[in-house]
Amino acid sequence: MPEPTPVSMSATLAADEALARRRRAGERVLSMASGEIGLPVLPALRDRLAAAAGENAYGAVAGSPALRSAVAGYWERRGLAVDPGLVVAGPGSKSLLFALLLAIGGDVIVPVPSWVSYAAQARLAGARSVPVPILPGQGGVPDPDRLREAVTDARTAGQHPRAVVVTVPDNPTGTIASATTVRRLAQAARELDLVIVSDEIYRDLVHDGSEPAVSPALHAPERTVVTTGLTKNLALGGWRTGVARLPDSELGRALHTRLTAVASQIWSSPPAPVQTAAAYAFGEPPEVTERVAASRRLHRAVVRAVAARFTAVGAELAPTAATCYLYPDFEPLREHLAEAHGVHGGDGLAALLSERYGVGVLAATAFGEPGRPLRIRAATSRFYGETAEQQTAALETAGSADPLSLPWIRESVDRVGEVLADLAGSPVPALAPHA
């Protein structure tokens, strides 16, 4: 009997569970390992979900007409018009991404670094993942020139890459690939006959003043699938809802048929009550757009304050342009970390931060980086408060004042500064005060 496909627990979920156990045991911990957004449900969405609780029929595999129509409008407002008939909904964009890999078939190009589940999902689908490095500061999109080389080499070796997964904006780096890089990626995918799967779940969280995220669907519309959901922009991870936009082409229609067939065998249909609330959210009434804007301002203020703590001790860090992620490189501190702490790579650094200081982060190796890079990913999305009242205050403050004026946010940010200063053997950085 063949052995089951080896697969490990998601690094982000495993780290979260470990920190939760330590917190329950009374330890002081600071969770920076996962990107779950610690904000309350928008009351208008909560009310619609409750009102729809009696909707208990399976419904259409691809999602309700109301949801698919609302999603089509959402994308049209972002310059990506789509027929609602080419929209597929599912129980989370993560599930949809896996189903897409099954529907597309073949091996998968993934950027390095990239989200922890892309390569794991490829293995579960019986495929190989082919890693291709990103360009500096342009996370989520493989270097187009190296993509061509990797695909050529893979095909010469008898592999069958058929898809490339990109993340715009990026997890884990919090950066955005330039419009030029995305255009070049689209050109390369067309030349190589690759399907582009563009994970755009962070698109609505581009910080004010940053360059907008550009979807590869603008440059290769006939071969780009776009996915998104409400997990990040509206902090609805537990509701598990995601959507995919299939291209209006022969390839896209064939893929739609296969995707819905896969979905019918795995989840039958998305949860009906959640679809009703999601249709309202994707319609973007004023209270939804205002909540997303407040979240974006909050993420920007807090992640930049934490970034300043990293750079103050000498870590290198590309400016975060979206989301709540930081991807600092401690290479300038390599000699000190080795001598003072016996740390020689990101795994050791993440372990030290967790075991000695109770700060949960993930090492670069969790995101597919080879060797012993001294990089970690840290998320600030759990700094906003332990209660709905605190989290609501954080959202409200982000609109009119500095969120670091709230003591619970300031405490978390200052704790990061204290830990990093001790780690680096530096004085606690004297940064600008926050009123």
C-alpha positions in Angstrom: 0.0 0.0 0.0 1.5 3.4 -0.9 2.4 5.7 1.9 0.2 8.8 2.4 1.5 12.1 1.1 3.7 13.7 3.8 2.3 17.0 5.0 3.0 19.1 8.0 0.7 21.3 10.1 0.4 24.8 8.7 3.3 26.7 10.4 1.1 29.7 11.2 -1.7 27.6 12.8 0.8 25.5 14.7 2.5 28.6 16.1 -0.8 30.1 17.1 -1.9 26.9 18.9 1.5 26.7 20.8 1.2 30.4 21.9 -2.4 29.9 23.0 -1.4 26.9 25.2 1.3 29.0 26.8 -1.1 31.9 27.4 -3.6 29.6 29.0 -0.8 28.4 31.3 -0.3 32.0 32.5 2.9 32.8 30.5 3.4 36.3 29.0 3.3 35.9 25.2 3.1 38.2 22.3 1.6 36.6 19.2 3.2 37.8 15.9 3.1 34.5 14.1 -0.1 34.5 12.2 -1.9 37.1 10.2 -5.3 36.7 11.8 -6.8 40.1 12.1 -7.8 40.8 15.7 -10.8 43.1 15.0 -14.5 42.6 15.8 -17.2 41.7 13.3 -18.9 44.7 11.7 -22.4 44.8 13.3 -24.2 45.1 10.0 -22.6 41.8 8.9 -23.3 40.1 12.2 -27.0 41.0 11.9 -27.3 39.7 8.4 -25.6 36.4 9.3 -28.0 36.0 12.2 -31.0 36.7 10.1 -29.9 34.1 7.5 -29.4 31.3 10.1 -32.5 29.5 8.8 -31.0 29.1 5.3 -30.0 25.4 5.5 -30.3 24.1 1.9 -27.1 23.2 0.0 -27.6 25.7 -2.8 -25.6 26.0 -6.0 -22.1 24.6 -6.0 -20.5 27.8 -7.4 -22.4 30.0 -4.9 -25.7 31.9 -4.8 -26.6 34.2 -7.7 -26.8 37.1 -5.2 -23.3 36.5 -4.0 -21.8 35.9 -7.4 -23.4 39.1 -8.7 -22.1 41.1 -5.7 -18.6 39.7 -6.3 -18.7 40.6 -10.0 -19.6 44.2 -9.0 -16.7 44.2 -6.5 -14.2 43.3 -9.2 -15.7 45.6 -11.8 -15.1 48.5 -9.4 -11.4 47.5 -9.5 -11.2 47.4 -13.2 -11.7 43.6 -13.5 -15.1 43.2 -15.0 -16.4 39.6 -15.0 -19.6 37.7 -15.8 -21.1 36.4 -12.5 -21.3 33.0 -14.3 -17.5 32.9 -14.1 -17.4 33.5 -10.3 -17.0 30.5 -7.9 -17.4 30.8 -4.2 -16.1 28.4 -1.6 -15.5 27.9 2.1 -12.4 30.2 2.2 -10.0 31.3 -0.4 -7.5 28.7 0.9 -9.9 25.9 -0.1 -10.4 27.5 -3.5 -6.7 27.7 -4.1 -6.3 24.0 -3.4 -9.3 23.2 -5.6 -7.8 25.3 -8.4 -4.5 23.4 -8.2 -6.5 20.2 -8.6 -8.5 21.6 -11.5 -5.4 23.0 -13.3 -3.2 20.0 -12.8 0.5 19.7 -13.3 3.3 21.2 -11.3 3.2 24.7 -9.7 5.7 27.6 -9.8 5.8 29.4 -6.4 7.7 32.5 -5.4 10.3 32.4 -2.8 9.5 33.4 -0.2 5.7 32.6 -0.4 2.8 31.8 1.9 3.3 28.6 3.8 0.5 26.7 2.2 1.2 27.0 -1.5 3.9 24.4 -1.7 2.1 22.1 0.8 -1.1 22.3 -1.3 0.9 21.4 -4.4 2.2 18.2 -2.6 -1.3 17.3 -1.5 -2.5 17.7 -5.1 0.2 15.2 -6.2 2.3 17.9 -7.9 5.7 19.4 -7.4 6.3 23.0 -6.5 9.0 24.7 -8.4 10.5 27.6 -6.4 11.5 30.9 -8.1 13.0 33.8 -6.1 11.4 37.2 -6.0 13.1 40.5 -6.9 14.3 42.5 -3.9 11.4 44.4 -2.2 8.9 42.9 -4.7 7.4 40.0 -2.8 4.7 37.7 -4.1 5.8 37.6 -7.7 8.6 35.4 -9.1 11.4 37.2 -11.0 10.1 36.9 -14.6 13.5 36.1 -16.0 14.2 33.4 -13.5 10.7 32.1 -14.0 11.5 31.4 -17.7 14.7 29.6 -16.7 13.0 27.5 -14.0 10.2 26.4 -16.3 12.6 25.5 -19.1 14.8 23.5 -16.8 11.8 21.8 -15.2 10.3 20.8 -18.5 13.7 19.5 -19.7 13.8 17.4 -16.6 10.4 15.9 -17.4 8.3 18.0 -15.0 5.1 19.6 -16.1 4.6 23.1 -14.7 1.2 24.5 -15.7 0.5 27.2 -13.1 2.3 30.0 -11.3 0.9 31.3 -8.0 1.4 35.0 -7.1 0.3 37.1 -4.2 -0.5 40.8 -4.8 0.1 42.3 -2.2 2.4 39.8 -0.6 2.4 37.6 2.4 5.0 37.2 4.0 6.9 40.4 3.1 4.1 43.0 3.1 5.5 44.5 -0.1 3.9 44.9 -3.5 5.4 43.9 -6.8 5.7 46.8 -9.2 3.4 47.3 -12.2 6.4 46.6 -14.5 7.2 43.3 -12.7 3.6 42.1 -12.9 3.4 43.0 -16.6 6.6 41.1 -17.3 5.3 38.1 -15.3 2.1 38.1 -17.4 4.1 38.2 -20.6 6.3 35.3 -19.4 3.2 33.2 -18.4 1.7 33.7 -21.8 4.9 32.6 -23.6 5.2 29.6 -21.3 1.5 28.7 -21.4 1.1 28.9 -17.7 -2.1 29.7 -15.8 -1.6 32.5 -13.3 -3.4 32.1 -10.0 -3.3 35.6 -8.4 -4.1 35.5 -4.6 -5.3 39.1 -4.0 -6.8 38.7 -0.5 -4.8 41.7 0.8 -5.7 44.0 -2.1 -7.9 46.2 0.0 -5.2 46.7 2.6 -2.7 48.7 0.6 -1.5 51.5 2.8 -2.4 55.1 2.0 0.5 56.7 0.0 1.7 53.3 -1.3 1.7 52.3 -5.0 -1.5 50.4 -5.8 -1.5 46.7 -6.3 -1.7 45.7 -10.0 -3.4 42.5 -10.9 -1.9 40.3 -13.6 -5.4 39.9 -14.8 -5.0 43.3 -16.4 -2.1 42.0 -18.6 -3.0 38.4 -19.2 -6.8 38.3 -18.8 -7.2 35.1 -20.8 -5.1 33.0 -18.3 -5.4 34.7 -14.9 -7.6 33.4 -12.1 -8.0 35.9 -9.2 -9.0 34.8 -5.7 -10.0 36.9 -2.7 -12.2 36.7 0.4 -13.3 38.6 3.5 -10.7 37.1 5.9 -8.3 40.1 5.9 -10.2 43.2 4.9 -13.1 42.6 7.2 -11.4 40.2 9.7 -13.8 37.3 9.1 -11.4 34.4 9.1 -13.8 32.2 11.1 -16.6 32.7 8.6 -14.6 30.8 5.9 -15.7 32.5 2.7 -13.7 33.0 -0.5 -14.3 33.7 -4.2 -12.5 33.0 -7.4 -12.8 35.0 -10.7 -12.2 32.8 -13.7 -11.0 34.3 -17.1 -13.5 34.9 -19.9 -11.7 32.6 -22.4 -11.8 29.0 -23.6 -9.2 28.1 -21.0 -11.2 29.9 -18.3 -14.5 28.3 -19.1 -12.9 24.8 -19.1 -11.3 25.6 -15.8 -14.6 26.8 -14.4 -16.2 23.4 -15.3 -13.4 21.5 -13.6 -13.3 23.8 -10.6 -17.0 23.4 -9.9 -16.7 19.6 -10.4 -13.9 19.5 -7.8 -15.9 21.7 -5.4 -19.0 19.5 -5.8 -16.9 16.6 -4.5 -15.3 18.4 -1.6 -17.6 21.0 -0.1 -20.8 20.7 -2.2 -21.7 24.4 -1.7 -20.5 27.3 0.4 -22.3 27.9 3.8 -25.7 29.5 2.9 -26.0 32.0 5.8 -22.4 33.2 5.3 -23.1 33.7 1.6 -26.0 36.0 2.4 -23.8 38.2 4.7 -20.9 38.0 2.2 -23.1 39.3 -0.7 -23.9 42.3 1.4 -20.2 42.8 2.2 -19.1 42.5 -1.4 -21.7 45.1 -2.4 -19.6 47.6 -0.4 -22.2 49.8 1.3 -20.8 52.8 3.1 -20.4 51.1 6.5 -18.3 48.3 4.9 -16.0 50.7 3.0 -15.6 52.8 6.1 -14.6 49.7 8.2 -12.0 48.6 5.6 -10.6 52.1 5.4 -10.3 52.3 9.2 -8.6 48.9 9.3 -6.1 50.0 6.6 -5.2 53.1 8.7 -4.8 51.0 11.8 -2.6 48.4 10.1 -0.4 51.2 8.6 0.2 53.0 11.9 1.0 50.0 14.0 3.1 48.1 11.5 5.2 51.2 10.8 5.8 51.7 14.5 7.0 48.1 14.9 9.1 48.4 11.8 10.9 51.3 13.4 11.8 49.0 16.3 13.4 46.5 14.0 15.4 49.0 12.0 16.5 50.8 15.2 18.5 47.7 16.3 20.1 47.2 12.8 17.8 44.8 11.1 17.2 45.4 7.4 13.6 45.8 6.3 11.9 46.7 3.0 9.1 49.2 3.8 5.8 47.5 4.4 3.3 48.8 1.7 0.3 46.8 2.6 -1.1 44.5 5.3 0.3 43.9 8.8 3.4 41.9 7.9 7.1 42.6 8.4 9.9 40.5 7.0 13.1 41.7 8.7 16.6 40.5 7.9 19.0 40.1 10.8 22.0 39.5 8.6 23.8 42.7 9.8 23.6 41.1 13.3 24.7 37.6 12.3 28.0 37.8 14.2 26.5 39.1 17.4 23.6 36.6 17.3 26.0 33.7 16.9 28.3 34.8 19.7 25.8 36.0 22.2 22.9 33.6 21.6 24.3 30.7 19.5 21.8 31.6 16.7 22.9 30.9 13.2 19.7 31.1 11.2 16.1 32.1 11.2 14.9 28.9 12.8 17.1 29.5 15.8 16.2 33.1 15.9 12.4 32.3 15.9 13.0 29.7 18.6 14.9 32.1 20.8 12.3 34.8 20.5 9.6 32.3 21.4 11.3 30.4 24.2 13.2 33.2 26.0 10.9 36.2 25.3 7.5 34.7 24.5 7.3 36.4 21.1 5.9 34.2 18.4 7.3 34.7 14.9 8.0 32.4 11.9 11.4 31.7 10.3 12.0 32.4 6.7 12.3 28.6 6.1 8.5 28.3 6.7 8.1 30.4 3.6 10.3 28.2 1.4 13.6 30.1 1.8 16.6 27.7 1.5 19.7 27.6 3.7 20.1 29.6 6.9 18.8 33.1 6.2 18.4 35.3 9.3 14.9 36.4 8.3 11.7 36.1 10.1 8.1 37.1 9.5 6.3 39.1 12.1 2.6 40.2 12.1 1.1 43.0 14.1 -2.5 42.1 13.6 -3.0 40.8 17.1 -2.0 44.1 18.9 -5.3 45.8 18.7 -6.8 44.5 21.9 -8.1 41.5 23.7 -11.8 42.6 23.8 -14.2 43.9 21.2 -14.3 47.1 23.1 -10.6 47.6 22.9 -10.5 46.6 19.2 -13.3 49.0 18.4 -11.4 51.8 20.2 -8.4 51.0 18.1 -10.3 51.3 14.9 -11.9 54.6 16.0 -8.6 56.1 17.1 -6.9 55.2 13.8 -9.3 57.6 12.1 -8.5 60.7 14.2 -5.4 60.1 16.3 -2.4 57.8 16.8 -3.4 54.2 17.8 -0.3 54.1 19.9 -2.0 56.5 22.3 -4.0 53.5 23.4 -2.1 51.8 26.3 -2.6 48.2 25.2 -1.2 48.9 21.7 1.6 50.9 23.0 2.5 48.2 25.5 2.8 45.6 22.7 4.8 47.8 20.4 7.2 48.8 23.3 7.5 45.1 24.2 8.8 44.4 20.7 11.4 47.2 21.2 12.5 45.9 24.5 12.9 42.3 23.2 14.8 43.4 20.1 17.1 45.7 22.1 18.0 42.8 24.5 18.5 40.5 21.6 20.8 42.9 19.8 22.6 44.0 22.9 21.5 47.6 22.3 19.9 50.3 24.4 16.1 50.3 24.1 15.6 52.6 21.1 14.5 56.1 22.0 11.9 56.7 19.3 9.5 59.6 18.9 6.9 59.8 21.7 3.3 59.1 20.9 0.7 61.4 22.4 
